Coordinates of N, CA, C and O in Angstrom, one line a residue:
X1 N 229.9 150.2 135.2 CA 228.6 150.5 134.7 C 228.1 149.3 133.9 O 228.7 148.8 133.0
X2 N 226.9 148.8 134.3 CA 226.2 147.7 133.6 C 225.2 148.3 132.6 O 224.4 149.1 133.0
X3 N 225.3 147.9 131.4 CA 224.4 148.4 130.3 C 223.7 147.2 129.8 O 224.4 146.2 129.3
X4 N 222.4 147.2 129.7 CA 221.7 146.0 129.2 C 220.3 146.4 128.6 O 219.7 147.4 128.9
X5 N 219.9 145.6 127.6 CA 218.6 145.8 127.0 C 217.5 145.2 127.7 O 216.3 145.5 127.5
X6 N 217.8 144.4 128.7 CA 216.8 143.7 129.5 C 216.2 144.7 130.6 O 216.9 145.6 131.0
X7 N 215.0 144.4 131.1 CA 214.4 145.3 132.1 C 215.0 145.1 133.5 O 214.7 145.9 134.4
X8 N 215.7 144.1 133.7 CA 216.3 143.8 135.0 C 217.7 143.1 134.8 O 218.1 142.8 133.6
X9 N 218.5 143.0 135.8 CA 219.8 142.4 135.8 C 219.7 141.1 136.6 O 219.5 141.2 137.8
X10 N 219.9 140.0 136.0 CA 219.9 138.7 136.7 C 220.8 138.7 137.9 O 222.0 139.1 137.8
X11 N 220.3 138.3 139.1 CA 221.1 138.2 140.3 C 221.3 139.6 141.0 O 222.0 139.6 142.0
X12 N 220.8 140.6 140.5 CA 220.9 141.9 141.1 C 219.5 142.5 141.4 O 218.5 142.2 140.7
X13 N 219.4 143.3 142.4 CA 218.2 143.9 142.8 C 218.3 145.4 142.5 O 219.3 146.0 142.9
X14 N 217.3 146.0 141.8 CA 217.3 147.4 141.5 C 216.9 148.1 142.8 O 215.8 147.9 143.3
X15 N 217.8 148.9 143.4 CA 217.5 149.6 144.6 C 216.9 151.0 144.4 O 216.2 151.5 145.2
X16 N 217.2 151.6 143.3 CA 216.8 153.0 143.0 C 216.7 153.2 141.5 O 217.6 152.8 140.8
X17 N 215.6 153.9 141.1 CA 215.4 154.3 139.7 C 215.7 155.8 139.7 O 215.2 156.6 140.4
X18 N 216.6 156.2 138.7 CA 217.0 157.6 138.6 C 216.3 158.3 137.5 O 216.3 159.5 137.5
X19 N 215.9 157.6 136.5 CA 215.2 158.3 135.4 C 215.7 157.8 134.0 O 216.7 157.0 134.0
X20 N 215.2 158.4 133.0 CA 215.5 158.0 131.6 C 216.8 158.8 131.3 O 217.0 159.9 131.6
X21 N 217.7 158.0 130.6 CA 218.9 158.6 130.0 C 218.9 158.4 128.5 O 218.4 157.4 128.0
X22 N 219.6 159.3 127.8 CA 219.6 159.3 126.4 C 221.0 159.5 125.9 O 221.8 160.3 126.4
X23 N 221.4 158.8 124.8 CA 222.7 159.1 124.1 C 222.4 159.2 122.7 O 221.6 158.4 122.1
X24 N 223.0 160.2 122.0 CA 222.7 160.4 120.6 C 224.0 160.7 119.9 O 224.9 161.4 120.5
X25 N 224.1 160.3 118.6 CA 225.3 160.7 117.8 C 224.8 160.8 116.4 O 224.0 160.0 115.9
X26 N 225.2 161.9 115.7 CA 224.8 162.1 114.3 C 226.1 162.2 113.5 O 227.0 163.1 113.9
X27 N 226.3 161.4 112.6 CA 227.6 161.3 111.8 C 227.2 161.6 110.3 O 226.3 161.1 109.8
X28 N 228.1 162.4 109.7 CA 228.0 162.6 108.2 C 228.8 161.7 107.4 O 229.9 161.3 107.9
X29 N 228.4 161.4 106.3 CA 229.2 160.6 105.3 C 229.7 161.5 104.2 O 228.9 162.2 103.7
X30 N 231.0 161.5 103.9 CA 231.5 162.4 102.9 C 231.3 161.8 101.5 O 230.9 160.6 101.4
X31 N 231.6 162.6 100.5 CA 231.4 162.2 99.1 C 232.2 161.0 98.7 O 231.7 160.1 98.0
X32 N 233.4 160.8 99.3 CA 234.2 159.7 98.9 C 233.7 158.4 99.4 O 233.7 157.3 98.8
X33 N 233.2 158.4 100.7 CA 232.5 157.2 101.2 C 231.3 156.9 100.4 O 231.0 155.7 100.2
X34 N 230.5 157.9 100.1 CA 229.3 157.7 99.3 C 229.7 157.0 97.9 O 229.0 156.1 97.4
X35 N 230.7 157.5 97.3 CA 231.2 157.0 96.0 C 231.6 155.5 96.1 O 231.1 154.7 95.3
X36 N 232.4 155.2 97.1 CA 232.9 153.8 97.2 C 231.8 152.9 97.7 O 231.7 151.8 97.3
X37 N 230.8 153.4 98.5 CA 229.7 152.6 98.9 C 228.8 152.3 97.7 O 228.3 151.2 97.6
X38 N 228.6 153.3 96.8 CA 227.8 153.0 95.6 C 228.5 152.0 94.7 O 227.8 151.2 94.1
X39 N 229.8 152.0 94.6 CA 230.5 151.0 93.8 C 230.3 149.6 94.5 O 230.0 148.6 93.8
X40 N 230.4 149.6 95.8 CA 230.1 148.3 96.5 C 228.7 147.8 96.2 O 228.5 146.6 96.1
X41 N 227.7 148.7 96.1 CA 226.3 148.3 95.8 C 226.3 147.6 94.5 O 225.5 146.7 94.3
X42 N 227.1 148.1 93.5 CA 227.0 147.5 92.2 C 227.7 146.1 92.2 O 227.2 145.2 91.6
X43 N 228.9 146.0 92.8 CA 229.7 144.8 92.7 C 229.4 143.8 93.9 O 229.8 142.7 93.8
X44 N 228.7 144.3 94.9 CA 228.4 143.5 96.0 C 229.5 143.6 97.1 O 230.6 144.2 96.9
X45 N 229.2 143.1 98.3 CA 230.2 143.2 99.4 C 229.7 144.2 100.4 O 228.7 144.8 100.3
X46 N 230.5 144.3 101.5 CA 230.2 145.2 102.6 C 230.9 146.5 102.4 O 232.0 146.6 101.8
X47 N 230.3 147.5 103.0 CA 230.9 148.9 102.9 C 231.6 149.1 104.2 O 231.0 149.5 105.2
X48 N 232.9 148.9 104.3 CA 233.7 149.1 105.5 C 233.7 150.5 106.0 O 233.6 150.7 107.2
X49 N 233.7 151.5 105.1 CA 233.7 152.9 105.6 C 232.4 153.2 106.3 O 232.4 153.9 107.3
X50 N 231.2 152.8 105.8 CA 230.0 153.0 106.5 C 229.9 152.2 107.8 O 229.4 152.7 108.8
X51 N 230.4 151.0 107.8 CA 230.4 150.2 109.0 C 231.3 150.9 110.1 O 230.9 150.9 111.3
X52 N 232.4 151.5 109.7 CA 233.2 152.2 110.6 C 232.5 153.4 111.2 O 232.5 153.7 112.4
X53 N 231.8 154.2 110.4 CA 231.0 155.3 110.9 C 229.9 154.9 111.8 O 229.6 155.5 112.8
X54 N 229.2 153.8 111.5 CA 228.2 153.3 112.3 C 228.7 152.9 113.7 O 228.1 153.2 114.7
X55 N 229.9 152.2 113.7 CA 230.5 151.8 114.9 C 230.9 153.0 115.8 O 230.6 153.1 117.0
X56 N 231.5 154.0 115.1 CA 231.8 155.3 115.9 C 230.6 155.9 116.5 O 230.6 156.4 117.6
X57 N 229.5 156.0 115.7 CA 228.3 156.7 116.2 C 227.7 155.9 117.4 O 227.3 156.5 118.4
X58 N 227.7 154.6 117.3 CA 227.2 153.8 118.3 C 228.0 153.9 119.6 O 227.4 154.1 120.7
X59 N 229.3 154.0 119.5 CA 230.2 154.1 120.6 C 230.0 155.5 121.3 O 230.0 155.6 122.5
X60 N 229.8 156.5 120.5 CA 229.6 157.9 121.1 C 228.2 157.9 121.8 O 228.2 158.4 122.9
X61 N 227.2 157.3 121.2 CA 225.9 157.3 121.9 C 226.0 156.5 123.2 O 225.4 156.9 124.2
X62 N 226.7 155.4 123.2 CA 226.8 154.6 124.5 C 227.5 155.4 125.5 O 227.2 155.4 126.7
X63 N 228.6 156.1 125.1 CA 229.4 156.9 126.1 C 228.5 158.0 126.7 O 228.5 158.3 127.9
X64 N 227.7 158.7 125.8 CA 226.8 159.7 126.3 C 225.7 159.2 127.3 O 225.5 159.8 128.3
X65 N 225.2 158.0 126.9 CA 224.2 157.4 127.8 C 224.8 157.0 129.1 O 224.2 157.3 130.2
X66 N 226.0 156.4 129.1 CA 226.7 156.1 130.3 C 227.0 157.3 131.2 O 226.8 157.3 132.4
X67 N 227.5 158.3 130.6 CA 227.9 159.5 131.3 C 226.7 160.2 132.0 O 226.8 160.6 133.1
X68 N 225.6 160.2 131.3 CA 224.4 160.8 131.8 C 223.9 160.0 133.0 O 223.5 160.6 134.1
X69 N 224.0 158.7 132.9 CA 223.6 157.8 134.1 C 224.5 158.0 135.3 O 224.1 158.1 136.4
X70 N 225.9 158.1 135.0 CA 226.8 158.4 136.1 C 226.5 159.7 136.8 O 226.6 159.8 138.0
X71 N 226.2 160.7 136.0 CA 225.9 162.1 136.5 C 224.6 162.0 137.5 O 224.5 162.8 138.4
X72 N 223.8 161.1 137.2 CA 222.6 160.9 138.1 C 222.9 160.0 139.3 O 222.0 159.9 140.2
X73 N 224.1 159.5 139.4 CA 224.4 158.6 140.5 C 224.1 157.1 140.3 O 224.2 156.3 141.2
X74 N 223.8 156.7 139.1 CA 223.5 155.4 138.7 C 224.7 154.5 138.5 O 225.8 155.1 138.2
X75 N 224.6 153.2 138.6 CA 225.7 152.3 138.3 C 225.3 151.3 137.3 O 226.0 150.3 137.0
X76 N 224.1 151.5 136.7 CA 223.6 150.6 135.6 C 222.5 151.3 134.8 O 221.9 152.3 135.3
X77 N 222.3 150.8 133.6 CA 221.2 151.3 132.7 C 220.5 150.1 132.2 O 221.2 149.2 131.6
X78 N 219.2 150.0 132.4 CA 218.4 148.8 132.0 C 217.4 149.3 130.9 O 217.1 150.5 130.8
X79 N 216.9 148.3 130.2 CA 215.9 148.6 129.1 C 216.4 149.4 128.0 O 215.7 150.2 127.4
X80 N 217.7 149.3 127.6 CA 218.2 150.1 126.6 C 217.6 149.8 125.2 O 217.5 148.6 124.9
X81 N 217.2 150.8 124.5 CA 216.6 150.7 123.2 C 217.5 151.5 122.3 O 217.9 152.6 122.5
X82 N 217.9 150.8 121.2 CA 218.9 151.4 120.2 C 218.2 151.5 118.9 O 217.6 150.6 118.4
X83 N 218.3 152.8 118.3 CA 217.6 153.1 117.0 C 218.6 153.7 116.1 O 219.5 154.5 116.5
X84 N 218.5 153.4 114.8 CA 219.3 154.0 113.7 C 218.4 154.7 112.8 O 217.4 154.1 112.4
X85 N 218.8 155.8 112.3 CA 218.0 156.6 111.3 C 219.0 157.3 110.4 O 220.1 157.6 110.7
X86 N 218.5 157.6 109.2 CA 219.2 158.4 108.2 C 218.5 159.7 108.1 O 217.3 159.8 108.1
X87 N 219.3 160.8 108.0 CA 218.8 162.1 108.0 C 219.4 162.9 106.8 O 220.3 162.5 106.2
X88 N 218.8 164.1 106.6 CA 219.3 164.9 105.5 C 218.6 164.8 104.2 O 217.9 163.9 104.0
X89 N 218.9 165.8 103.4 CA 218.2 165.8 102.0 C 218.5 164.6 101.2 O 217.6 164.1 100.5
X90 N 219.7 164.1 101.3 CA 220.1 162.9 100.5 C 220.4 161.7 101.4 O 221.2 160.9 101.0
X91 N 219.8 161.7 102.6 CA 220.1 160.7 103.6 C 221.6 160.5 103.8 O 222.1 159.4 103.9
X92 N 222.3 161.6 103.9 CA 223.8 161.6 104.0 C 224.2 161.6 105.5 O 225.4 161.6 105.7
X93 N 223.3 161.7 106.4 CA 223.6 161.7 107.8 C 223.1 160.5 108.5 O 221.9 160.1 108.2
X94 N 223.8 159.9 109.4 CA 223.4 158.8 110.2 C 223.2 159.2 111.6 O 224.1 159.8 112.2
X95 N 222.1 158.8 112.2 CA 221.8 159.1 113.6 C 221.7 157.8 114.4 O 220.9 156.9 113.9
X96 N 222.4 157.7 115.5 CA 222.2 156.6 116.4 C 221.7 157.2 117.7 O 222.2 158.2 118.2
X97 N 220.5 156.7 118.1 CA 219.9 157.2 119.3 C 219.6 156.0 120.2 O 219.1 155.0 119.8
X98 N 219.9 156.2 121.5 CA 219.5 155.1 122.5 C 219.0 155.8 123.7 O 219.3 156.9 124.1
X99 N 218.1 155.0 124.4 CA 217.6 155.4 125.7 C 217.5 154.3 126.6 O 217.4 153.1 126.1
X100 N 217.4 154.5 127.9 CA 217.2 153.5 128.9 C 216.9 154.1 130.2 O 216.8 155.3 130.3
X101 N 216.8 153.3 131.2 CA 216.5 153.8 132.6 C 217.8 153.6 133.4 O 218.3 152.5 133.6
X102 N 218.2 154.7 134.0 CA 219.4 154.7 134.9 C 218.9 154.2 136.3 O 217.9 154.6 136.8
X103 N 219.7 153.2 136.8 CA 219.3 152.6 138.1 C 220.6 152.4 138.9 O 221.7 152.4 138.4
X104 N 220.3 152.2 140.2 CA 221.4 151.7 141.1 C 221.0 150.3 141.5 O 219.9 150.0 141.9
X105 N 222.0 149.4 141.4 CA 221.7 148.0 141.8 C 222.6 147.6 143.0 O 223.6 148.3 143.2

């Protein structure tokens, strides 16, 4: 499966458009991650726990997008758009959402 943010794939011809596909993942951050992240904010540095959650959410969203494309009979997704949002009363949830066009090349 070819996944790309570009509207076409160099050297390939799009033979069929199958439609829009979407992948989403919502991850919660627990109180310990929030505590350690706030300490990091004070002393500086990167928050490894949040980076790990972000990576997991992105991987889940990519898998969902790819699976939906496969179910449509596609072998590639072009024009992928990736968005990150925080949700919840205290912004304690992270959402990764992506969409693209499933195609056969």
